[in-house]
Short mmCIF file of C-alpha atoms and ligand atoms in Angstrom, two decimals:
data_model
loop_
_atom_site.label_atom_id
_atom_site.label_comp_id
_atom_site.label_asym_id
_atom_site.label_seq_id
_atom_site.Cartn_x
_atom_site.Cartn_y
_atom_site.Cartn_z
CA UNK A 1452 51.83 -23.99 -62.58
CA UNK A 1453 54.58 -22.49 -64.44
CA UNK A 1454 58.16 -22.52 -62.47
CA UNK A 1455 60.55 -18.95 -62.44
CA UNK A 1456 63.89 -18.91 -60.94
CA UNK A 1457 64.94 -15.44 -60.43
CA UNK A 1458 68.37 -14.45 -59.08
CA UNK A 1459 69.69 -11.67 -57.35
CA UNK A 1460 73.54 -10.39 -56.03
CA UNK A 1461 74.74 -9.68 -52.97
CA UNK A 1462 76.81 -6.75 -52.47
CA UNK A 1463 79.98 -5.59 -54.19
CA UNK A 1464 81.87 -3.26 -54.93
CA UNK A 1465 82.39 -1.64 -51.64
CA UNK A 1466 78.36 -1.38 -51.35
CA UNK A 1467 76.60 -2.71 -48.28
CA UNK A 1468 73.36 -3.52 -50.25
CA UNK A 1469 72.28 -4.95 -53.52
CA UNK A 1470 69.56 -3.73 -55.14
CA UNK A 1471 68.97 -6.69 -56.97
CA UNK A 1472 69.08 -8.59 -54.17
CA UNK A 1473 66.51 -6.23 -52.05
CA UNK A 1474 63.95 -6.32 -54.72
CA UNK A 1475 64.24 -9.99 -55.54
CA UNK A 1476 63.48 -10.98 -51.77
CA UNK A 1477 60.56 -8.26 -51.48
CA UNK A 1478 58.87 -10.39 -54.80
CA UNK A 1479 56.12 -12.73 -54.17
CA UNK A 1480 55.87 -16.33 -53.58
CA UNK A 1481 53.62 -16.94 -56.46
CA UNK A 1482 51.99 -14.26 -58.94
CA UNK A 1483 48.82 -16.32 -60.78
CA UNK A 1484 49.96 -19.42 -61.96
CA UNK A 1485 53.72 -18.70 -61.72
CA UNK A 1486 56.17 -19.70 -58.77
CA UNK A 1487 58.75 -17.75 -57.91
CA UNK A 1488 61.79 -19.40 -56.71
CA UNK A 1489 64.52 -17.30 -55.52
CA UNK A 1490 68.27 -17.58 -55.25
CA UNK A 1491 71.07 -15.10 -54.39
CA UNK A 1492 74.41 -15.39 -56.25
CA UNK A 1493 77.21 -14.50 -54.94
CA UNK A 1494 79.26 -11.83 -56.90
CA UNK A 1495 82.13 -13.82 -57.65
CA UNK A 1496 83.15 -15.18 -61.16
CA UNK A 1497 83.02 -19.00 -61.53
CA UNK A 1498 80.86 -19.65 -58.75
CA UNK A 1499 77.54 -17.14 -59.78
CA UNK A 1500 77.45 -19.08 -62.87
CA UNK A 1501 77.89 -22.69 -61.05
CA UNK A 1502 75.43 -21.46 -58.50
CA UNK A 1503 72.42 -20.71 -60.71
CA UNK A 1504 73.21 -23.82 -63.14
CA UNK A 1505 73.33 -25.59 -60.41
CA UNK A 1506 69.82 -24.99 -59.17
CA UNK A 1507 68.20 -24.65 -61.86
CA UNK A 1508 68.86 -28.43 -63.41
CA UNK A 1509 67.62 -29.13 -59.49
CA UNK A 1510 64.62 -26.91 -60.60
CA UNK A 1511 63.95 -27.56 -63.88
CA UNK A 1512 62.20 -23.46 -64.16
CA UNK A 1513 60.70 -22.61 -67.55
CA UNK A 1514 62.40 -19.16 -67.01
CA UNK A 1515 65.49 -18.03 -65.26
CA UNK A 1516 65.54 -14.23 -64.53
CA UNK A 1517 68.80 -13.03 -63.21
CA UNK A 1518 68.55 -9.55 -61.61
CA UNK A 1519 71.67 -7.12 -61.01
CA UNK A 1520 72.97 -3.52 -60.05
CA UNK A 1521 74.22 -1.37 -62.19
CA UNK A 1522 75.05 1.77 -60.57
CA UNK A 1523 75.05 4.87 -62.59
CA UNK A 1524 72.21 3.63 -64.77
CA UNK A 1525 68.75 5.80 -64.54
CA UNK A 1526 66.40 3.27 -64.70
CA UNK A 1527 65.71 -0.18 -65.07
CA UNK A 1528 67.22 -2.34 -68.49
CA UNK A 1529 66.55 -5.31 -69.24
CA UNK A 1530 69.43 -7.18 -70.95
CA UNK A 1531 69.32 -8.11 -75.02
CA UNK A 1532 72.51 -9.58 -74.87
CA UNK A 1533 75.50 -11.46 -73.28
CA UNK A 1534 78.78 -11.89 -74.72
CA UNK A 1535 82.14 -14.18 -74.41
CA UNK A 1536 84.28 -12.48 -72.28
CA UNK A 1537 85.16 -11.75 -68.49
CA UNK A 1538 87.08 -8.57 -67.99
CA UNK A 1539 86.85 -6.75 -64.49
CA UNK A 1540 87.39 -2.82 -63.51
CA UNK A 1541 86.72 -3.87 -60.43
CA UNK A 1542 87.36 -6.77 -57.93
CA UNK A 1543 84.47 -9.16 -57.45
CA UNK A 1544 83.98 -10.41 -54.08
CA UNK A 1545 86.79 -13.13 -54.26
CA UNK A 1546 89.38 -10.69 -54.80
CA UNK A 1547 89.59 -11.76 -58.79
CA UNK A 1548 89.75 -9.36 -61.48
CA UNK A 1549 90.48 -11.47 -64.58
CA UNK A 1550 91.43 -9.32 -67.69
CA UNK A 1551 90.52 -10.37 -71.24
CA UNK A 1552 89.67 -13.93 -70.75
CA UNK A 1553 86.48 -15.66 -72.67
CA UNK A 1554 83.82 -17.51 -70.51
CA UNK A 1555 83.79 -20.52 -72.74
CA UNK A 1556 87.21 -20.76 -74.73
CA UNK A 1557 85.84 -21.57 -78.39
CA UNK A 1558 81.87 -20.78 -77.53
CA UNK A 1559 80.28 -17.98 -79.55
CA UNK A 1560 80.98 -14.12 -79.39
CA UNK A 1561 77.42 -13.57 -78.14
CA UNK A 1562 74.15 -14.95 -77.64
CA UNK A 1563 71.00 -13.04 -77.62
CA UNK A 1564 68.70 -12.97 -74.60
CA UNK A 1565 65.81 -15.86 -74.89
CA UNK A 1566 63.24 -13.73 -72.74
CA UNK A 1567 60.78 -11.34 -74.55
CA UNK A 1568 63.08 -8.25 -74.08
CA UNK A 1569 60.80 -5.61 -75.58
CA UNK A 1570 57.80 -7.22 -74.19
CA UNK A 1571 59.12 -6.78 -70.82
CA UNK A 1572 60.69 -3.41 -71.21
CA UNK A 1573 57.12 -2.38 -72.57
CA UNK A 1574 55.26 -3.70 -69.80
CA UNK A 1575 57.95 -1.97 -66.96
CA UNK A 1576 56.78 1.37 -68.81
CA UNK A 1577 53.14 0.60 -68.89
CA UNK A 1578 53.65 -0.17 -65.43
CA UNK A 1579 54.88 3.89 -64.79
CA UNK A 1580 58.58 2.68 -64.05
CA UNK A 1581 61.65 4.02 -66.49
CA UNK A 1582 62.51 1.10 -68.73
CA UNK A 1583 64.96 0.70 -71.53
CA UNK A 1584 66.39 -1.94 -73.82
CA UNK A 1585 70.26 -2.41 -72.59
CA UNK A 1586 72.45 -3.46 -75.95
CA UNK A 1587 75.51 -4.45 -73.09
CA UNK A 1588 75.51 -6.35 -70.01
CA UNK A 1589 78.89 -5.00 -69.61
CA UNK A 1590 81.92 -7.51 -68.74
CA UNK A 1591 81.67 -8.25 -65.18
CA UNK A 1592 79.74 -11.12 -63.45
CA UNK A 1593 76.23 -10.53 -64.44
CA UNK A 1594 77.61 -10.76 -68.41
CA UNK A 1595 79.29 -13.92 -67.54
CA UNK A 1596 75.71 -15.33 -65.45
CA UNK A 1597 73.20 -14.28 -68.92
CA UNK A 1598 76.56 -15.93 -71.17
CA UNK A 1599 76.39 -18.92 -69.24
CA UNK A 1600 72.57 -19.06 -69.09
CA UNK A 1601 72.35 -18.85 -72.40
CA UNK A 1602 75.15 -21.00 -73.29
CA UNK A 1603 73.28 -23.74 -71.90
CA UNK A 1604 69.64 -23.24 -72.92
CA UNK A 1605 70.02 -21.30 -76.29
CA UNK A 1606 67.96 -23.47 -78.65
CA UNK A 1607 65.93 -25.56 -75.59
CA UNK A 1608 63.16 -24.66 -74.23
CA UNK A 1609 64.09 -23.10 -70.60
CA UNK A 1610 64.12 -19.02 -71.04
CA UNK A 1611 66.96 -17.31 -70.01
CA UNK A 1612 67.25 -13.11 -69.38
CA UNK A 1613 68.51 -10.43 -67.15
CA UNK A 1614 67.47 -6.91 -65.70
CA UNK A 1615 69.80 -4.41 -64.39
CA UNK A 1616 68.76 -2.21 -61.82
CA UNK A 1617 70.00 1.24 -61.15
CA UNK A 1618 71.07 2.05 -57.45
CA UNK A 1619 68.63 2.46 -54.76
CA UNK A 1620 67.89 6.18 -53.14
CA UNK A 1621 70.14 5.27 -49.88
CA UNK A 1622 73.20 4.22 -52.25
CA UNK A 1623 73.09 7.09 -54.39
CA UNK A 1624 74.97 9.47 -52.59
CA UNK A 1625 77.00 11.54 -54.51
CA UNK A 1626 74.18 12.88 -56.82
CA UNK A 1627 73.66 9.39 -59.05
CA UNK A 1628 70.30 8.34 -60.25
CA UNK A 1629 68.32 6.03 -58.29
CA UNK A 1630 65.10 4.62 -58.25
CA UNK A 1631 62.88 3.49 -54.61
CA UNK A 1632 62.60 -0.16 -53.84
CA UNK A 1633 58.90 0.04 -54.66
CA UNK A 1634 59.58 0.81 -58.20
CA UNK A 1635 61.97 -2.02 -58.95
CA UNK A 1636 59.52 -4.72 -58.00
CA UNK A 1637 56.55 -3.44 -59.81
CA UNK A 1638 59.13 -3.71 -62.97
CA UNK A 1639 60.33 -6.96 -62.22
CA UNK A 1640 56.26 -8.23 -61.86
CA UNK A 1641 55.63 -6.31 -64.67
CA UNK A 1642 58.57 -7.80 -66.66
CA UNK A 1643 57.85 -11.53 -65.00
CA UNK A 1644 54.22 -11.37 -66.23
CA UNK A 1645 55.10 -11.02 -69.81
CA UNK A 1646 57.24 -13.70 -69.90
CA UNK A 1647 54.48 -15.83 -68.68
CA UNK A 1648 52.49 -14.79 -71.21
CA UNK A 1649 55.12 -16.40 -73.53
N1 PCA B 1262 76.16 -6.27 -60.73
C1 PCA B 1262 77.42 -6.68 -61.28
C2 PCA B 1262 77.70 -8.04 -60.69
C3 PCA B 1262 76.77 -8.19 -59.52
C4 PCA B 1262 75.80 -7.09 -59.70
O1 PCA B 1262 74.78 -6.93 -59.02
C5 PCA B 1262 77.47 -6.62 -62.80
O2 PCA B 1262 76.75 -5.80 -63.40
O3 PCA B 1262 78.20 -7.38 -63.42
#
């Protein structure tokens, strides 16, 4: 049996639901030979990091799969990615909006997603849901969850990777793309059976 921990948000931002969050929960408890171990983070710098470290030297997964929202976005990207720095438009839910500051003073600019990326972006489409290869994670809290991630497990053998989803229908208000509930967990299965495959 092969071990996934896959994370989701809770809301931010003003919003009263998460996407990631929504379709995290609605996943399965196991898919073949994989469990599925879920967590939700709480948007707030320092602690979503801790959090998801935190469980997964409890868990030990071979994957960690952290799932966000990215409003505005038309479909669903999966993450290449992560860079060294925490700078906020917005507050997170702690009230912080830190400007400018790295994640790990001295660490590396960047580090590259350790998931199949393409892989899972390919299998999203095959799956009839819009997919596409994200080049930024942006600079908020999810950046600073796939930084840490991969700060810790770059060059081991736990994978680490991240999926931003765009809003849901019932969010999307003011004319923004959106895609239903049903459609962001057939990517994430999609995307979580070809990292098995790895
Ligand atoms: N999206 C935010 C943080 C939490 C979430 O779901 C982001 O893209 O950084």
């Amino acid at each position: 049996m092969k071990h996934l921990l896959i994370t989701g948000f809770d809301p931010f931002g003003g919003e009263s639901v998460n996407p990631s969050w929504e379709a995290v929960s609605a996943l399965p408890e196991t898919m073949g030979d994989i469990a599925i171990h879920k967590l939700q983070l709480p948007t707030v710098f320092g602690k979503a990091p801790a959090a998801v470290l935190e469980r997964v030297d409890a868990l030990q997964p071979d994957a960690v799969l952290s799932v966000g929202q990215a409003g505005g976005r038309t479909g669903v990207t999966v993450e290449y990615v992560a860079i060294n720095l925490r700078h906020a438009r917005i507050a997170d839910n702690a009230g912080k909006a830190p400007q400018d500051q790295p994640i790990v003073p001295g660490g590396p600019a960047a580090y590259f997603a350790t998931v199949p990326v393409r892989k899972m972006t390919a299998a999203a489409e095959a799956a009839g849901i819009p997919c596409a290869v994200s080049y930024t994670a942006g600079t908020f809290v999810c950046n600073e969850v796939l930084y840490s991630l991969l700060h810790r497990f770059t060059g081991g053998p736990t994978l680490a990777g991240f999926i931003h989803l765009p809003y849901l229908p019932e969010q999307a208000t003011g004319g923004q793309p959106s895609l239903p509930l049903c459609d962001m967990v057939k990517a994430l299965e999609a995307s979580i059976a070809a990292i098995s495959a790895e």
